[in-house]
Amino acid sequence: MTTIDNPRTAAQTTLDRPALWPGTDERLAGYGVMGMPFETGDYLALRHFAATSIGSGYRAVWHRNPAGEWTFYSDVAPELSCARYFSDGGTATTVRTPIDIEWVGPYSLEARIPGILEWRIDLEATGRTRLLSAVGRHTPAAVWRSDRCHRIMAKGVGPMLQVGRIRMSGTAPNGQHFAAGPMLMWLVSASRARLRGADLGAPAPLPQQQRLGDFWLPQRGVFVVAKAAFDSFDPARHLAPAAAA
């Protein structure tokens, strides 16, 4: 069995052997950066899902500009990616584009969107992330799917990691209920990004923590290997994403 001693190994293991939670709802498994704020007021997030129950795996980058406007980039159609849940039925821009993710070391990766984004991410393990990873990898799916358990865990995890408020279950902007379970975790130790040629500066918390639906955006970079589930889409109750640009 592969020994998971660094985030590169953890990411490759979930890509090689993705395992969804049991169920008939919409489920995903993969890794990513939950979120990363920068001193310009920009905000980035990265997702690489190895498998989903609604389509193929995909890569996605989320960007929030200082004015609060969201763009969701993905290498699949928006209705099969993060935009399905978080673009709020068309208030955000969705873009279908190739996204490249390259690991340049056991604790470093780079994400690129041709002509748009170059993003370097360096990671580190701490005593607290090791503790949370030890708990996360042994937590049953039924616990991760429980809103009550999430509320209890969130009260300790947010202050422990100094990320502000955190909530891993609730209602997404399009109306679908979600639950996420981070199995393994590392902190972002350093990050630089250039968006359309402009340097976003050093990582820094946003002046006011933001959220998308019930998902609060962490005020520092957190990398996770995780699984997630959403209610099955119902066009009578849930908003569909805008068409991709």
Short mmCIF file of C-alpha atoms in Angstrom, two decimals:
data_model
loop_
_atom_site.label_atom_id
_atom_site.label_comp_id
_atom_site.label_asym_id
_atom_site.label_seq_id
_atom_site.Cartn_x
_atom_site.Cartn_y
_atom_site.Cartn_z
CA MET A 1 0.00 0.00 0.00
CA THR A 2 1.27 3.48 -0.87
CA THR A 3 2.59 5.43 2.08
CA ILE A 4 1.02 8.89 2.04
CA ASP A 5 3.71 11.11 3.52
CA ASN A 6 3.32 14.21 1.34
CA PRO A 7 0.58 15.98 -0.65
CA ARG A 8 1.94 14.94 -4.06
CA THR A 9 1.66 11.27 -3.12
CA ALA A 10 -1.79 11.86 -1.63
CA ALA A 11 -3.00 13.61 -4.78
CA GLN A 12 -1.64 10.90 -7.08
CA THR A 13 -3.17 8.15 -4.95
CA THR A 14 -6.64 9.66 -5.20
CA LEU A 15 -6.19 10.15 -8.95
CA ASP A 16 -5.10 6.53 -9.40
CA ARG A 17 -7.74 5.00 -7.13
CA PRO A 18 -10.63 7.43 -6.67
CA ALA A 19 -13.41 6.15 -4.43
CA LEU A 20 -16.73 7.94 -4.14
CA TRP A 21 -18.91 7.77 -1.06
CA PRO A 22 -21.74 5.22 -1.40
CA GLY A 23 -25.09 6.64 -2.41
CA THR A 24 -27.30 7.71 -5.30
CA ASP A 25 -26.82 11.48 -4.99
CA GLU A 26 -24.11 13.56 -6.71
CA ARG A 27 -20.66 12.60 -5.39
CA LEU A 28 -17.07 13.70 -6.05
CA ALA A 29 -13.57 12.67 -4.96
CA GLY A 30 -10.29 14.50 -5.48
CA TYR A 31 -8.03 17.20 -4.09
CA GLY A 32 -7.52 20.95 -4.21
CA VAL A 33 -6.87 24.25 -2.50
CA MET A 34 -10.05 25.19 -0.64
CA GLY A 35 -9.23 28.84 -1.17
CA MET A 36 -6.39 31.38 -1.21
CA PRO A 37 -6.81 35.13 -0.57
CA PHE A 38 -4.27 37.65 -1.87
CA GLU A 39 -3.35 41.18 -0.81
CA THR A 40 -4.91 42.65 -3.99
CA GLY A 41 -8.31 41.44 -2.78
CA ASP A 42 -8.36 38.65 -5.37
CA TYR A 43 -9.28 35.13 -4.29
CA LEU A 44 -8.39 31.82 -5.96
CA ALA A 45 -9.42 28.22 -5.39
CA LEU A 46 -8.33 25.03 -7.14
CA ARG A 47 -10.15 21.73 -7.63
CA HIS A 48 -9.02 18.50 -9.31
CA PHE A 49 -11.70 15.85 -8.98
CA ALA A 50 -10.52 12.43 -10.11
CA ALA A 51 -14.07 11.06 -10.32
CA THR A 52 -17.66 12.23 -10.05
CA SER A 53 -21.01 10.48 -10.26
CA ILE A 54 -22.35 12.96 -12.85
CA GLY A 55 -19.59 12.81 -15.46
CA SER A 56 -15.85 12.55 -15.91
CA GLY A 57 -13.26 13.92 -13.54
CA TYR A 58 -12.29 17.54 -14.08
CA ARG A 59 -10.05 20.44 -13.10
CA ALA A 60 -11.40 23.83 -12.02
CA VAL A 61 -10.13 27.21 -10.84
CA TRP A 62 -12.35 29.70 -9.04
CA HIS A 63 -11.53 33.42 -9.13
CA ARG A 64 -13.14 36.26 -7.20
CA ASN A 65 -11.96 39.75 -8.14
CA PRO A 66 -11.75 42.65 -5.64
CA ALA A 67 -15.20 43.84 -6.75
CA GLY A 68 -16.69 40.52 -5.65
CA GLU A 69 -17.32 39.13 -9.14
CA TRP A 70 -16.80 35.40 -9.62
CA THR A 71 -15.45 33.47 -12.60
CA PHE A 72 -15.41 29.67 -12.65
CA TYR A 73 -12.90 28.11 -15.06
CA SER A 74 -13.15 24.40 -15.85
CA ASP A 75 -12.03 21.91 -18.50
CA VAL A 76 -15.56 20.46 -18.74
CA ALA A 77 -18.97 22.03 -19.27
CA PRO A 78 -20.24 24.15 -16.34
CA GLU A 79 -23.15 21.80 -15.64
CA LEU A 80 -20.59 19.04 -14.95
CA SER A 81 -18.19 21.09 -12.80
CA CYS A 82 -18.07 23.32 -9.71
CA ALA A 83 -20.10 25.97 -11.55
CA ARG A 84 -23.07 23.57 -11.34
CA TYR A 85 -23.25 24.30 -7.61
CA PHE A 86 -21.50 27.59 -6.92
CA SER A 87 -22.16 29.93 -9.87
CA ASP A 88 -25.61 30.82 -8.49
CA GLY A 89 -27.62 30.22 -11.63
CA GLY A 90 -25.83 32.71 -13.87
CA THR A 91 -24.66 35.56 -11.63
CA ALA A 92 -21.06 34.36 -12.12
CA THR A 93 -19.11 33.92 -15.33
CA THR A 94 -18.26 30.37 -16.41
CA VAL A 95 -15.40 29.63 -18.80
CA ARG A 96 -14.49 26.28 -20.35
CA THR A 97 -10.75 26.09 -20.93
CA PRO A 98 -7.79 23.72 -20.57
CA ILE A 99 -6.27 23.75 -17.07
CA ASP A 100 -2.86 22.27 -16.34
CA ILE A 101 -1.78 21.11 -12.87
CA GLU A 102 1.85 20.06 -12.44
CA TRP A 103 3.55 18.87 -9.26
CA VAL A 104 7.08 20.31 -9.20
CA GLY A 105 8.02 18.70 -5.88
CA PRO A 106 6.49 16.68 -3.03
CA TYR A 107 5.10 19.87 -1.48
CA SER A 108 4.79 22.19 -4.50
CA LEU A 109 2.44 22.43 -7.45
CA GLU A 110 1.65 24.86 -10.25
CA ALA A 111 -1.72 25.53 -11.89
CA ARG A 112 -1.94 27.19 -15.29
CA ILE A 113 -4.73 28.41 -17.52
CA PRO A 114 -3.19 29.30 -20.92
CA GLY A 115 -3.11 33.06 -21.42
CA ILE A 116 -4.93 33.71 -18.13
CA LEU A 117 -3.33 32.33 -14.96
CA GLU A 118 0.01 31.15 -13.58
CA TRP A 119 -0.25 30.03 -9.93
CA ARG A 120 2.48 28.52 -7.73
CA ILE A 121 1.48 26.83 -4.46
CA ASP A 122 3.88 25.60 -1.76
CA LEU A 123 2.54 23.42 1.05
CA GLU A 124 3.60 22.40 4.54
CA ALA A 125 2.54 19.98 7.24
CA THR A 126 2.10 21.17 10.81
CA GLY A 127 1.23 19.43 14.04
CA ARG A 128 -2.36 20.57 13.67
CA THR A 129 -2.76 19.42 10.05
CA ARG A 130 -1.25 16.04 10.97
CA LEU A 131 -3.79 15.71 13.77
CA LEU A 132 -6.71 16.66 11.54
CA SER A 133 -5.49 14.30 8.81
CA ALA A 134 -5.27 11.44 11.30
CA VAL A 135 -8.88 12.12 12.31
CA GLY A 136 -10.10 12.74 8.76
CA ARG A 137 -8.81 9.55 7.21
CA HIS A 138 -10.62 7.44 9.84
CA THR A 139 -13.91 9.36 9.90
CA PRO A 140 -16.81 7.34 8.39
CA ALA A 141 -18.77 8.75 5.47
CA ALA A 142 -21.94 8.86 7.59
CA VAL A 143 -20.26 11.30 9.98
CA TRP A 144 -19.00 13.54 7.16
CA ARG A 145 -22.53 13.61 5.72
CA SER A 146 -24.05 14.75 9.04
CA ASP A 147 -24.76 18.49 9.35
CA ARG A 148 -24.73 18.16 13.13
CA CYS A 149 -21.28 16.57 13.17
CA HIS A 150 -20.00 19.23 10.77
CA ARG A 151 -21.22 22.03 13.03
CA ILE A 152 -19.44 20.49 16.02
CA MET A 153 -16.17 19.98 14.12
CA ALA A 154 -16.24 23.43 12.52
CA LYS A 155 -16.22 25.14 15.90
CA GLY A 156 -12.76 23.73 16.58
CA VAL A 157 -11.22 23.50 13.12
CA GLY A 158 -11.63 27.17 12.17
CA PRO A 159 -9.74 28.56 15.18
CA MET A 160 -7.22 25.70 15.09
CA LEU A 161 -6.15 26.53 11.52
CA GLN A 162 -6.73 30.30 11.81
CA VAL A 163 -8.88 30.34 8.69
CA GLY A 164 -11.86 32.27 10.07
CA ARG A 165 -15.30 30.71 9.93
CA ILE A 166 -15.51 27.32 8.27
CA ARG A 167 -18.49 25.26 7.20
CA MET A 168 -18.26 22.04 5.21
CA SER A 169 -21.97 21.32 4.87
CA GLY A 170 -25.03 23.39 4.08
CA THR A 171 -26.67 24.86 1.00
CA ALA A 172 -24.72 25.79 -2.14
CA PRO A 173 -25.64 28.99 -4.01
CA ASN A 174 -27.72 27.06 -6.55
CA GLY A 175 -29.83 25.49 -3.77
CA GLN A 176 -28.34 21.99 -3.62
CA HIS A 177 -27.33 20.74 -0.18
CA PHE A 178 -23.66 19.78 0.14
CA ALA A 179 -21.41 17.92 2.55
CA ALA A 180 -17.62 17.66 2.24
CA GLY A 181 -15.15 15.47 4.07
CA PRO A 182 -11.45 16.50 4.07
CA MET A 183 -9.50 13.26 4.61
CA LEU A 184 -6.00 14.73 4.45
CA MET A 185 -4.86 18.31 4.94
CA TRP A 186 -1.85 20.62 4.49
CA LEU A 187 -1.46 24.40 4.79
CA VAL A 188 -0.25 26.69 2.03
CA SER A 189 3.13 28.04 3.19
CA ALA A 190 3.72 30.35 0.20
CA SER A 191 1.95 31.24 -3.01
CA ARG A 192 2.34 33.59 -5.97
CA ALA A 193 -0.06 34.11 -8.85
CA ARG A 194 -0.24 36.16 -12.02
CA LEU A 195 -3.69 36.70 -13.50
CA ARG A 196 -3.74 38.07 -17.05
CA GLY A 197 -0.20 39.34 -16.45
CA ALA A 198 -0.95 41.10 -13.15
CA ASP A 199 0.80 39.95 -9.96
CA LEU A 200 -1.73 39.28 -7.19
CA GLY A 201 0.86 39.96 -4.50
CA ALA A 202 1.42 38.03 -1.29
CA PRO A 203 -1.20 35.86 0.40
CA ALA A 204 -3.27 37.95 2.83
CA PRO A 205 -6.73 37.62 4.40
CA LEU A 206 -9.58 39.49 2.77
CA PRO A 207 -10.72 42.56 4.75
CA GLN A 208 -14.00 40.73 5.36
CA GLN A 209 -14.38 36.97 5.05
CA GLN A 210 -16.63 35.97 2.15
CA ARG A 211 -18.84 32.98 1.46
CA LEU A 212 -20.69 31.24 -1.36
CA GLY A 213 -23.98 30.09 0.02
CA ASP A 214 -23.11 28.28 3.26
CA PHE A 215 -19.52 27.60 2.14
CA TRP A 216 -17.22 30.08 3.89
CA LEU A 217 -14.01 30.92 2.03
CA PRO A 218 -10.99 30.25 4.26
CA GLN A 219 -8.85 33.25 5.12
CA ARG A 220 -5.64 31.32 4.51
CA GLY A 221 -4.68 28.63 2.02
CA VAL A 222 -5.66 25.06 2.89
CA PHE A 223 -4.95 22.06 0.64
CA VAL A 224 -7.13 18.97 1.10
CA VAL A 225 -7.74 15.53 -0.29
CA ALA A 226 -11.48 15.21 0.08
CA LYS A 227 -14.80 13.69 -0.88
CA ALA A 228 -18.06 15.56 -1.28
CA ALA A 229 -21.73 14.95 -1.97
CA PHE A 230 -24.60 17.11 -3.20
CA ASP A 231 -28.34 16.53 -3.39
CA SER A 232 -29.44 15.23 -6.77
CA PHE A 233 -30.24 18.14 -9.07
CA ASP A 234 -33.92 19.04 -9.33
CA PRO A 235 -34.71 21.72 -11.96
CA ALA A 236 -37.81 22.68 -10.02
CA ARG A 237 -35.77 23.61 -6.92
CA HIS A 238 -32.19 24.22 -8.06
CA LEU A 239 -30.64 26.85 -10.33
CA ALA A 240 -28.72 25.75 -13.43
CA PRO A 241 -25.36 27.39 -14.29
CA ALA A 242 -24.91 29.87 -17.10
CA ALA A 243 -23.51 28.65 -20.40
CA ALA A 244 -19.72 28.67 -20.64
CA ALA A 245 -17.93 31.49 -22.40
#
